[in-house]
Coordinates of C-alpha atoms in Angstrom, one line a residue:
X1213 CA 0.0 0.0 0.0
X1214 CA 1.3 3.4 -1.0
X1215 CA 1.6 5.8 1.9
X1216 CA 0.0 9.1 1.0
X1217 CA 2.3 12.1 1.2
X1218 CA 1.7 14.8 3.8
X1219 CA -0.1 17.9 2.5
X1220 CA 2.1 20.9 2.3
X1221 CA 1.5 23.5 5.0
X1222 CA 3.0 26.4 3.0
X1223 CA 3.0 27.4 -0.6
X1224 CA 6.1 29.4 -0.1
X1225 CA 9.0 27.3 1.4
X1226 CA 10.8 30.6 2.4
X1227 CA 8.0 31.5 4.8
X1228 CA 6.8 30.0 8.1
X1229 CA 3.3 28.4 8.3
X1230 CA 2.0 31.5 10.0
X1231 CA 3.6 34.0 7.7
X1232 CA 2.5 32.2 4.6
X1233 CA -1.1 31.4 5.6
X1234 CA -1.9 34.6 7.3
X1235 CA 0.6 37.5 7.2
X1236 CA 1.2 37.2 3.5
X1237 CA -2.5 37.1 2.7
X1238 CA -3.3 40.0 5.1
X1239 CA -0.5 42.1 3.6
X1240 CA -1.6 41.6 0.1
X1241 CA -5.2 42.4 1.0
X1242 CA -4.4 45.5 3.1
X1243 CA -1.2 47.1 1.8
X1244 CA -2.7 48.9 -1.2
X1245 CA -5.5 50.3 1.0
X1246 CA -3.6 51.5 4.0
X1247 CA 0.0 52.2 2.8
X1248 CA -1.0 55.5 1.1
X1249 CA -2.7 57.0 4.1
X1250 CA 0.1 55.8 6.3
X1251 CA 2.5 57.8 4.2
X1252 CA 0.2 60.8 4.2
X1253 CA -0.2 60.6 8.0
X1254 CA 3.5 60.3 8.4
X1255 CA 4.1 63.5 6.4
X1256 CA 1.8 65.3 8.9
X1257 CA 3.4 63.6 11.9
X1258 CA 7.0 64.6 10.9
X1259 CA 6.0 68.1 10.1
X1260 CA 4.4 68.4 13.6
X1261 CA 7.5 67.0 15.3
X1262 CA 9.6 69.6 13.5
X1263 CA 7.1 72.4 14.2
X1264 CA 7.1 71.6 17.9
X1265 CA 10.9 71.5 18.0
X1266 CA 11.0 67.8 19.0
X1267 CA 13.1 66.7 16.1
X1268 CA 16.3 68.4 14.8
X1269 CA 15.6 70.2 11.5
X1270 CA 18.1 68.1 9.7
X1271 CA 16.4 64.8 10.7
X1272 CA 12.9 66.0 10.1
X1273 CA 13.8 67.4 6.7
X1274 CA 15.4 64.2 5.7
X1275 CA 12.4 62.2 6.7
X1276 CA 10.0 64.5 5.0
X1277 CA 12.0 64.3 1.8
X1278 CA 11.9 60.5 1.9
X1279 CA 8.2 60.5 2.6
X1280 CA 7.6 62.8 -0.4
X1281 CA 9.4 60.3 -2.5
X1282 CA 7.2 57.5 -1.3
X1283 CA 4.1 59.7 -2.0
X1284 CA 5.3 60.4 -5.5
X1285 CA 5.6 56.7 -6.1
X1286 CA 2.1 56.2 -4.9
X1287 CA 0.6 58.9 -7.0
X1288 CA 2.3 58.0 -10.2
X1289 CA 1.6 54.3 -9.9
X1290 CA 5.1 53.1 -9.4
X1291 CA 4.6 51.8 -5.8
X1292 CA 4.4 48.0 -5.7
X1293 CA 3.2 45.9 -2.7
X1294 CA 5.1 42.7 -2.9
X1295 CA 5.3 40.5 0.2
X1296 CA 8.9 39.2 0.2
X1297 CA 8.9 37.9 3.8
X1298 CA 11.3 40.6 5.0
X1299 CA 8.7 42.4 7.0
X1300 CA 5.5 41.3 8.5
X1301 CA 2.9 44.0 7.7
X1302 CA 2.4 47.3 5.9
X1303 CA 3.5 49.2 9.0
X1304 CA 7.1 47.8 8.8
X1305 CA 6.9 47.8 5.0
X1306 CA 6.5 51.6 5.1
X1307 CA 9.5 51.9 7.5
X1308 CA 11.6 49.7 5.2
X1309 CA 10.6 51.8 2.1
X1310 CA 11.2 55.1 4.0
X1311 CA 14.7 54.1 5.2
X1312 CA 15.7 53.2 1.7
X1313 CA 14.3 56.5 0.3
X1314 CA 16.2 58.4 3.0
X1315 CA 19.4 56.4 2.5
X1316 CA 19.6 55.3 6.1
X1317 CA 19.0 52.2 8.1
X1318 CA 15.6 51.5 9.8
X1319 CA 17.4 51.9 13.2
X1320 CA 18.0 55.6 12.3
X1321 CA 14.3 56.4 11.7
X1322 CA 12.4 58.8 13.8
X1323 CA 9.0 58.5 12.0
X1324 CA 7.5 56.5 14.8
X1325 CA 8.6 58.8 17.6
X1326 CA 5.6 59.4 20.0
X1327 CA 3.4 57.2 17.7
X1328 CA 2.3 53.6 17.7
X1329 CA 1.2 51.2 15.1
X1330 CA -2.1 51.3 17.0
X1331 CA -2.9 55.0 16.4
X1332 CA -1.3 55.0 12.9
X1333 CA -3.5 52.0 11.9
X1334 CA -6.6 53.7 13.4
X1335 CA -5.9 56.9 11.6
X1336 CA -5.2 55.2 8.2
X1337 CA -8.4 53.2 8.5
X1338 CA -10.4 56.3 9.1
X1339 CA -8.7 58.1 6.2
X1340 CA -9.6 55.3 3.8
X1341 CA -13.1 54.8 5.1
X1342 CA -14.0 58.5 5.0
X1343 CA -13.3 58.8 1.3
X1344 CA -15.2 55.5 0.7
X1345 CA -18.2 56.9 2.6
X1346 CA -18.2 60.0 0.3
X1347 CA -18.0 57.8 -2.8
X1348 CA -21.0 55.9 -1.6
X1349 CA -22.9 59.0 -0.6
X1350 CA -22.3 60.6 -4.0
X1351 CA -23.9 57.6 -5.7
X1352 CA -26.8 57.1 -3.3
X1353 CA -27.8 60.8 -3.5
X1354 CA -27.6 60.7 -7.3
X1355 CA -29.8 57.7 -7.3
X1356 CA -32.2 59.5 -4.9
X1357 CA -32.4 62.5 -7.3
X1358 CA -33.0 60.2 -10.3
X1359 CA -35.8 58.3 -8.4
X1360 CA -37.4 61.7 -7.6
X1361 CA -37.3 62.7 -11.2
X1362 CA -39.0 59.4 -12.2
X1363 CA -41.6 60.1 -9.5
X1364 CA -42.3 63.5 -11.0
X1365 CA -42.4 62.1 -14.5
X1366 CA -44.7 59.2 -13.7
X1367 CA -47.0 60.7 -11.1
X1368 CA -50.1 59.7 -13.1
X1369 CA -48.9 56.2 -14.2
X1370 CA -51.5 54.0 -12.6
X1371 CA -50.5 50.5 -11.5
X1372 CA -51.7 47.9 -9.1
X1373 CA -50.0 48.2 -5.7
X1374 CA -49.3 45.0 -3.8
X1375 CA -49.1 44.0 -0.1
X1376 CA -48.0 40.5 0.8
X1377 CA -47.6 39.9 -2.9
X1378 CA -51.4 40.2 -3.5
X1379 CA -53.2 43.0 -5.4
X1380 CA -54.1 45.6 -2.8
X1381 CA -54.9 49.2 -3.9
X1382 CA -54.2 51.4 -7.0
X1383 CA -51.1 53.4 -6.8
X1384 CA -48.7 55.0 -9.3
X1385 CA -45.2 54.4 -10.4
X1386 CA -44.5 57.9 -9.2
X1387 CA -45.7 57.1 -5.8
X1388 CA -43.4 54.1 -5.6
X1389 CA -40.4 56.1 -6.9
X1390 CA -41.1 58.9 -4.4
X1391 CA -40.8 56.3 -1.6
X1392 CA -37.6 54.9 -3.0
X1393 CA -36.1 58.4 -3.2
X1394 CA -37.0 59.0 0.4
X1395 CA -35.3 55.7 1.5
X1396 CA -32.2 56.6 -0.5
X1397 CA -32.1 60.1 1.1
X1398 CA -32.3 58.5 4.5
X1399 CA -29.3 56.4 3.7
X1400 CA -27.4 59.4 2.3
X1401 CA -28.0 61.3 5.5
X1402 CA -26.8 58.4 7.5
X1403 CA -23.6 58.1 5.5
X1404 CA -22.8 61.8 6.1
X1405 CA -23.6 61.4 9.8
X1406 CA -21.2 58.4 9.9
X1407 CA -18.6 60.5 8.1
X1408 CA -18.8 63.1 11.0
X1409 CA -18.0 60.3 13.5
X1410 CA -15.4 58.8 11.2
X1411 CA -13.5 62.1 10.6
X1412 CA -12.1 62.3 14.1
X1413 CA -8.3 61.8 14.4
X1414 CA -7.0 59.1 16.7
X1415 CA -3.4 60.1 15.8
X1416 CA -1.4 61.1 18.9
X1417 CA -3.1 58.5 21.1
X1418 CA -0.1 56.2 20.5
X1419 CA -0.6 52.7 21.9
X1420 CA -3.6 53.9 23.9
X1421 CA -2.3 56.3 26.6
X1422 CA -0.7 59.0 24.6
X1423 CA 2.9 60.0 25.0
X1424 CA 5.3 61.8 27.4
X1425 CA 6.7 63.6 24.3
X1426 CA 5.1 67.0 24.0
X1427 CA 3.4 66.4 20.7
X1428 CA 0.4 68.4 19.2
X1429 CA -2.3 66.0 18.0
X1430 CA -4.5 68.9 16.9
X1431 CA -1.8 70.0 14.4
X1432 CA -1.7 66.5 12.8
X1433 CA -5.5 66.4 12.7
X1434 CA -5.7 69.8 10.9
X1435 CA -3.0 68.8 8.4
X1436 CA -4.9 65.6 7.5
X1437 CA -8.3 67.3 7.2
X1438 CA -9.9 65.7 10.3
X1439 CA -12.7 67.8 11.8
X1440 CA -11.3 67.2 15.3
X1441 CA -9.0 65.1 17.4
X1442 CA -9.8 62.4 19.9
X1443 CA -11.1 63.2 23.4
X1444 CA -10.2 59.8 24.9
X1445 CA -6.9 58.2 23.8
X1446 CA -8.4 54.8 24.9
X1447 CA -11.4 55.0 22.7
X1448 CA -9.3 56.3 19.9
X1449 CA -7.6 52.9 19.4
X1450 CA -10.1 50.6 21.1
X1451 CA -13.3 52.0 19.6
X1452 CA -15.4 50.3 17.0
X1453 CA -18.6 52.3 16.9
X1454 CA -17.8 53.9 13.6
X1455 CA -17.0 50.5 12.1
X1456 CA -20.3 49.0 13.2
X1457 CA -22.3 52.0 12.0
X1458 CA -20.7 51.9 8.5
X1459 CA -21.2 48.1 8.2
X1460 CA -24.9 48.5 9.0
X1461 CA -25.3 51.4 6.6
X1462 CA -23.7 49.4 3.8
X1463 CA -25.9 46.4 4.4
X1464 CA -29.0 48.7 4.6
X1465 CA -28.3 50.4 1.3
X1466 CA -28.1 47.0 -0.5
X1467 CA -31.1 45.6 1.3
X1468 CA -33.3 48.5 0.2
X1469 CA -32.1 48.3 -3.4
X1470 CA -32.6 44.5 -3.4
X1471 CA -36.2 44.9 -2.2
X1472 CA -36.9 47.4 -5.0
X1473 CA -35.1 45.1 -7.5
X1474 CA -37.6 42.3 -6.8
X1475 CA -40.5 44.8 -7.5
X1476 CA -38.8 46.0 -10.6
X1477 CA -38.4 42.4 -11.8
X1478 CA -42.1 41.9 -11.5
X1479 CA -42.9 45.1 -13.3
X1480 CA -40.8 43.9 -16.2
X1481 CA -42.5 40.5 -16.1
X1482 CA -45.9 42.2 -16.2
X1483 CA -44.7 44.2 -19.2
X1484 CA -45.4 47.5 -17.3
X1485 CA -41.8 48.7 -17.9
X1486 CA -39.1 47.8 -20.4
X1487 CA -36.4 45.2 -19.8
X1488 CA -33.2 47.1 -20.9
X1489 CA -30.9 44.9 -23.0
X1490 CA -27.8 46.2 -21.3
X1491 CA -29.0 44.5 -18.0
X1492 CA -29.9 41.1 -19.4
X1493 CA -28.5 37.8 -20.4
X1494 CA -30.0 35.5 -23.0
X1495 CA -31.2 31.9 -22.5
X1496 CA -28.9 29.1 -23.5
X1497 CA -31.9 27.1 -24.9
X1498 CA -34.9 29.4 -25.2
X1499 CA -34.4 32.0 -28.0
X1500 CA -37.2 34.3 -26.9
X1501 CA -35.8 34.9 -23.4
X1502 CA -34.4 38.1 -22.2
X1503 CA -33.4 37.6 -18.6
X1504 CA -32.9 40.7 -16.3
X1505 CA -30.4 38.7 -14.2
X1506 CA -28.8 41.9 -12.9
X1507 CA -31.8 42.2 -10.5
X1508 CA -31.2 38.7 -9.2
X1509 CA -27.5 39.4 -8.8
X1510 CA -28.3 42.6 -6.9
X1511 CA -30.4 40.6 -4.4
X1512 CA -27.4 38.2 -4.0
X1513 CA -25.1 41.2 -3.5
X1514 CA -27.4 42.5 -0.7
X1515 CA -27.0 39.1 0.9
X1516 CA -23.2 39.4 0.7
X1517 CA -23.4 42.9 2.2
X1518 CA -25.4 41.5 5.1
X1519 CA -22.9 38.8 5.6
X1520 CA -20.0 41.3 5.7
X1521 CA -22.0 43.3 8.3
X1522 CA -22.5 40.1 10.3
X1523 CA -18.8 39.3 10.1
X1524 CA -17.9 42.8 11.2
X1525 CA -20.1 42.5 14.2
X1526 CA -19.0 39.0 15.0
X1527 CA -15.3 40.1 15.0
X1528 CA -16.1 43.1 17.2
X1529 CA -18.2 41.0 19.5
X1530 CA -15.3 38.7 20.1
X1531 CA -12.8 41.4 21.0
X1532 CA -12.0 42.9 24.4
X1533 CA -12.7 46.6 24.8
X1534 CA -9.1 47.4 24.2
X1535 CA -6.8 47.5 21.1
X1536 CA -7.3 44.2 19.4
X1537 CA -7.1 42.9 15.9
X1538 CA -10.6 41.4 16.2
X1539 CA -12.3 44.8 16.6
X1540 CA -10.1 46.9 14.3
X1541 CA -7.7 45.3 11.8
X1542 CA -9.7 42.2 11.1
X1543 CA -12.9 44.1 10.3
X1544 CA -11.3 46.3 7.7
X1545 CA -11.5 43.8 4.8
X1546 CA -15.2 43.4 5.3
X1547 CA -15.8 47.2 5.3
X1548 CA -13.6 47.7 2.2
X1549 CA -15.2 44.8 0.4
X1550 CA -18.7 46.0 1.3
X1551 CA -17.8 49.6 0.2
X1552 CA -16.7 48.3 -3.2
X1553 CA -19.9 46.2 -3.4
X1554 CA -22.1 49.2 -2.5
X1555 CA -20.5 51.3 -5.2
X1556 CA -21.1 48.7 -7.9
X1557 CA -24.6 47.9 -6.6
X1558 CA -25.8 51.6 -6.6
X1559 CA -24.2 52.2 -10.0
X1560 CA -26.4 49.4 -11.4
X1561 CA -29.4 50.6 -9.5
X1562 CA -29.0 54.1 -10.8
X1563 CA -28.3 52.7 -14.3
X1564 CA -31.6 50.9 -14.2
X1565 CA -33.3 54.1 -13.1
X1566 CA -31.7 56.0 -16.0
X1567 CA -33.1 53.5 -18.5
X1568 CA -36.5 53.2 -16.9
X1569 CA -39.1 53.1 -19.7
X1570 CA -42.8 52.7 -19.2
X1571 CA -44.5 50.3 -21.6
X1572 CA -48.1 49.0 -21.3
X1573 CA -49.6 49.9 -17.9
X1574 CA -52.6 48.0 -16.6
X1575 CA -55.8 49.5 -17.9
X1576 CA -58.5 50.6 -15.5
X1577 CA -60.6 47.5 -16.0
X1578 CA -57.6 45.3 -15.1
X1579 CA -57.0 47.3 -12.0
X1580 CA -60.6 47.0 -11.0
X1581 CA -60.7 43.2 -11.7
X1582 CA -57.8 42.8 -9.3
X1583 CA -59.9 44.1 -6.4
X1584 CA -57.6 47.0 -5.9
X1585 CA -60.5 49.5 -5.8
X1586 CA -62.6 47.8 -3.1
X1587 CA -61.0 49.8 -0.3
X1588 CA -62.1 53.0 -2.0
X1589 CA -65.7 51.7 -2.1
X1590 CA -65.7 51.0 1.6
X1591 CA -64.2 54.4 2.3
X1592 CA -66.8 56.1 0.1
X1593 CA -69.6 54.4 2.1
X1594 CA -67.9 55.4 5.4
X1595 CA -67.7 59.1 4.3
X1596 CA -71.4 58.9 3.4
X1597 CA -72.1 57.9 7.1
X1598 CA -72.0 54.1 7.0
X1599 CA -70.1 52.6 10.0
X1600 CA -66.7 51.5 8.7
X1601 CA -67.0 47.8 9.7
X1602 CA -70.4 47.5 8.1
X1603 CA -69.1 49.1 4.9
X1604 CA -66.1 46.8 4.9
X1605 CA -68.3 43.7 5.3
X1606 CA -70.7 44.7 2.6
X1607 CA -67.9 45.4 0.0
X1608 CA -66.2 42.1 1.0
X1609 CA -69.3 40.1 0.3
X1610 CA -69.8 41.9 -3.0
X1611 CA -66.2 41.1 -4.1
X1612 CA -66.6 37.4 -3.2
X1613 CA -69.5 37.2 -5.7
X1614 CA -67.7 39.1 -8.5
X1615 CA -65.1 41.9 -9.2
X1616 CA -66.5 45.4 -9.5
X1617 CA -66.5 45.3 -13.3
X1618 CA -69.3 42.7 -13.0
X1619 CA -71.4 44.3 -10.2
X1620 CA -74.9 45.0 -11.2
X1621 CA -77.2 47.6 -9.6
X1622 CA -79.4 44.7 -8.3
X1623 CA -76.4 43.0 -6.6
X1624 CA -75.2 46.2 -5.0
X1625 CA -78.7 47.1 -3.8
X1626 CA -79.2 43.7 -2.4
X1627 CA -75.9 43.8 -0.6
X1628 CA -76.6 47.2 0.9
X1629 CA -80.0 46.0 2.1
X1630 CA -78.4 43.0 3.8
X1631 CA -76.2 45.4 5.7
X1632 CA -79.1 47.7 6.6
X1633 CA -77.6 50.4 4.3
X1634 CA -79.7 52.7 2.2
X1635 CA -80.1 51.6 -1.5
X1636 CA -79.6 55.3 -2.4
X1637 CA -75.8 54.6 -2.1
X1638 CA -75.8 52.1 -4.9
X1639 CA -74.5 54.7 -7.5
X1640 CA -71.8 55.7 -5.1
X1641 CA -70.6 52.1 -4.8
X1642 CA -70.6 51.5 -8.5
X1643 CA -68.7 54.8 -9.2
X1644 CA -66.1 54.2 -6.5
X1645 CA -65.6 50.6 -7.5
X1646 CA -64.8 51.2 -11.2
X1647 CA -62.6 54.3 -11.1
X1648 CA -59.1 53.6 -9.8
X1649 CA -58.1 57.1 -11.1
X1650 CA -59.8 58.6 -8.1
X1651 CA -56.4 58.3 -6.3
X1652 CA -54.8 60.8 -8.6
X1653 CA -56.9 63.5 -7.1
X1654 CA -56.2 62.5 -3.5
X1655 CA -55.0 65.6 -1.6
X1656 CA -53.4 63.8 1.3
X1657 CA -49.7 64.6 1.7
X1658 CA -47.6 61.6 0.9
X1659 CA -50.4 59.9 -1.0
X1660 CA -50.5 58.8 -4.7
X1661 CA -52.3 62.0 -5.6
X1662 CA -50.5 63.8 -8.5
X1663 CA -49.9 67.0 -6.4
X1664 CA -48.8 65.0 -3.4
X1665 CA -46.3 62.9 -5.5
X1666 CA -45.0 66.0 -7.2
X1667 CA -44.5 67.6 -3.8
X1668 CA -42.6 64.5 -2.5
X1669 CA -40.4 64.5 -5.6
X1670 CA -39.7 68.3 -5.4
X1671 CA -38.6 67.9 -1.7
X1672 CA -36.5 64.9 -2.5
X1673 CA -34.8 66.7 -5.3
X1674 CA -34.0 69.7 -3.1
X1675 CA -32.8 67.5 -0.3
X1676 CA -30.6 65.4 -2.5
X1677 CA -29.0 68.5 -4.0
X1678 CA -28.3 70.0 -0.6
X1679 CA -26.8 66.8 0.7
X1680 CA -24.7 66.3 -2.4
X1681 CA -23.3 69.9 -1.9
X1682 CA -22.5 69.0 1.6
X1683 CA -20.7 65.8 0.5
X1684 CA -18.7 67.8 -2.1
X1685 CA -17.7 70.3 0.6
X1686 CA -16.4 67.5 2.8
X1687 CA -14.4 66.1 0.0
X1688 CA -13.0 69.5 -0.9
X1689 CA -12.0 69.9 2.7
X1690 CA -9.8 66.8 2.9
X1691 CA -8.4 67.5 -0.6
X1692 CA -7.5 71.0 0.4
X1693 CA -5.9 69.7 3.6
X1694 CA -3.8 67.3 1.6
X1695 CA -2.7 70.0 -0.8
X1696 CA -1.6 72.3 2.1
X1697 CA 0.2 69.4 3.8
X1698 CA 2.2 68.6 0.7
X1699 CA 3.1 72.2 0.3
X1700 CA 4.4 72.4 3.9
X1701 CA 6.2 69.0 3.5
X1702 CA 8.0 70.2 0.4
X1703 CA 9.1 73.4 2.2
X1704 CA 10.5 71.3 5.1
X1705 CA 12.1 68.8 2.8
X1706 CA 13.9 71.6 1.0
X1707 CA 16.0 72.1 4.1
X1708 CA 17.5 68.7 3.8

């Protein structure tokens, strides 16, 4: 009998089992994300050390010159992130790269004076995530504005509204789109609110207790475009509230879009709206099929976003309230992955809104046959003085016998009499039961009435515009801070 060979524990013989199976993978997943903000944060840190007179000018200028060289490699695309086993993570990789750029050994570096990997990681994570938040907010708010425009455009487009997947009441495409716009605006507001919590600098908290070196964390925060600096150095590195809020928001965005995707899929199946070719795949066997599989994929993407949220919470749940990989480093990949997914998801959602085309809507008779107008009949009787439950019961018995298109005056009169209701209301019953368009004149705010839907759309458009302006201002703020930092860094480097 041949003895089976032992499976290999490493793919790279030059690496230990731990380094090959975790550190290498973690490095390759994280380096491209966090190395750039680490370099940017280091430019600010060194400038602050010089400004406070903590570092001799010669040493701070040399470091700043080296960091600017690293920054140039990042911005022009020359920086590579190869894990060669000489360092364990992006933190030491940056030190290795900086020492080489400065022409000194790593033992001669001052870049980590009064700073820990803990606060540097925490700062870099926030710097990555704040830009991702703005990227997501831009798209969500654009989709909200586009949904509002569709609401305005289709405020009179009557359809059958469903509850529990059964025909319920008449509504309009505009009414549904106005609701979608409102949901998206809620998510846009949430993202910008999370940004405010995210854009607090932890830099200067060091390992978690600060430093005896007389540094100025506020200077670093200002140079990096943070709105403020930490109030508790412990929470600065141990905290995970901002991570949990973002994970939940990302899952929420996709969940709302997935629910709408299922409705849109049915509208396409009913033939109410067009199925855009760009979002379909053909059948491998049925030549007539045009499958809008993008909508199915979006539902699956929402499930993946929920899974990343669950993984984020599970990791944080398992960590102590202190600096720990579970609650900080290990959740980053889920947040980055979810951010990328949200961006792709909302792009597809907004693309579908952009190609939204109404085809053949249900005619009035079809809406009436579905039973969608029966609530209006009961309400008309109630307004005429009939107790609500009695009106509800009478209309329910009528619909069991036939849909309103088939009601005769005799049937209606008989049903009213059985409910001790005046036969004089027969014309009211017949009119209300056969006119789904009555809802277009409904004056109630937030209703499917044309004026109400238009008001909803106008408010959503205005709100989306205001929030988009706010997001642009936030992005301009961190961009301006970066430009000012680079200018100061260059001036300091010139002294080298």
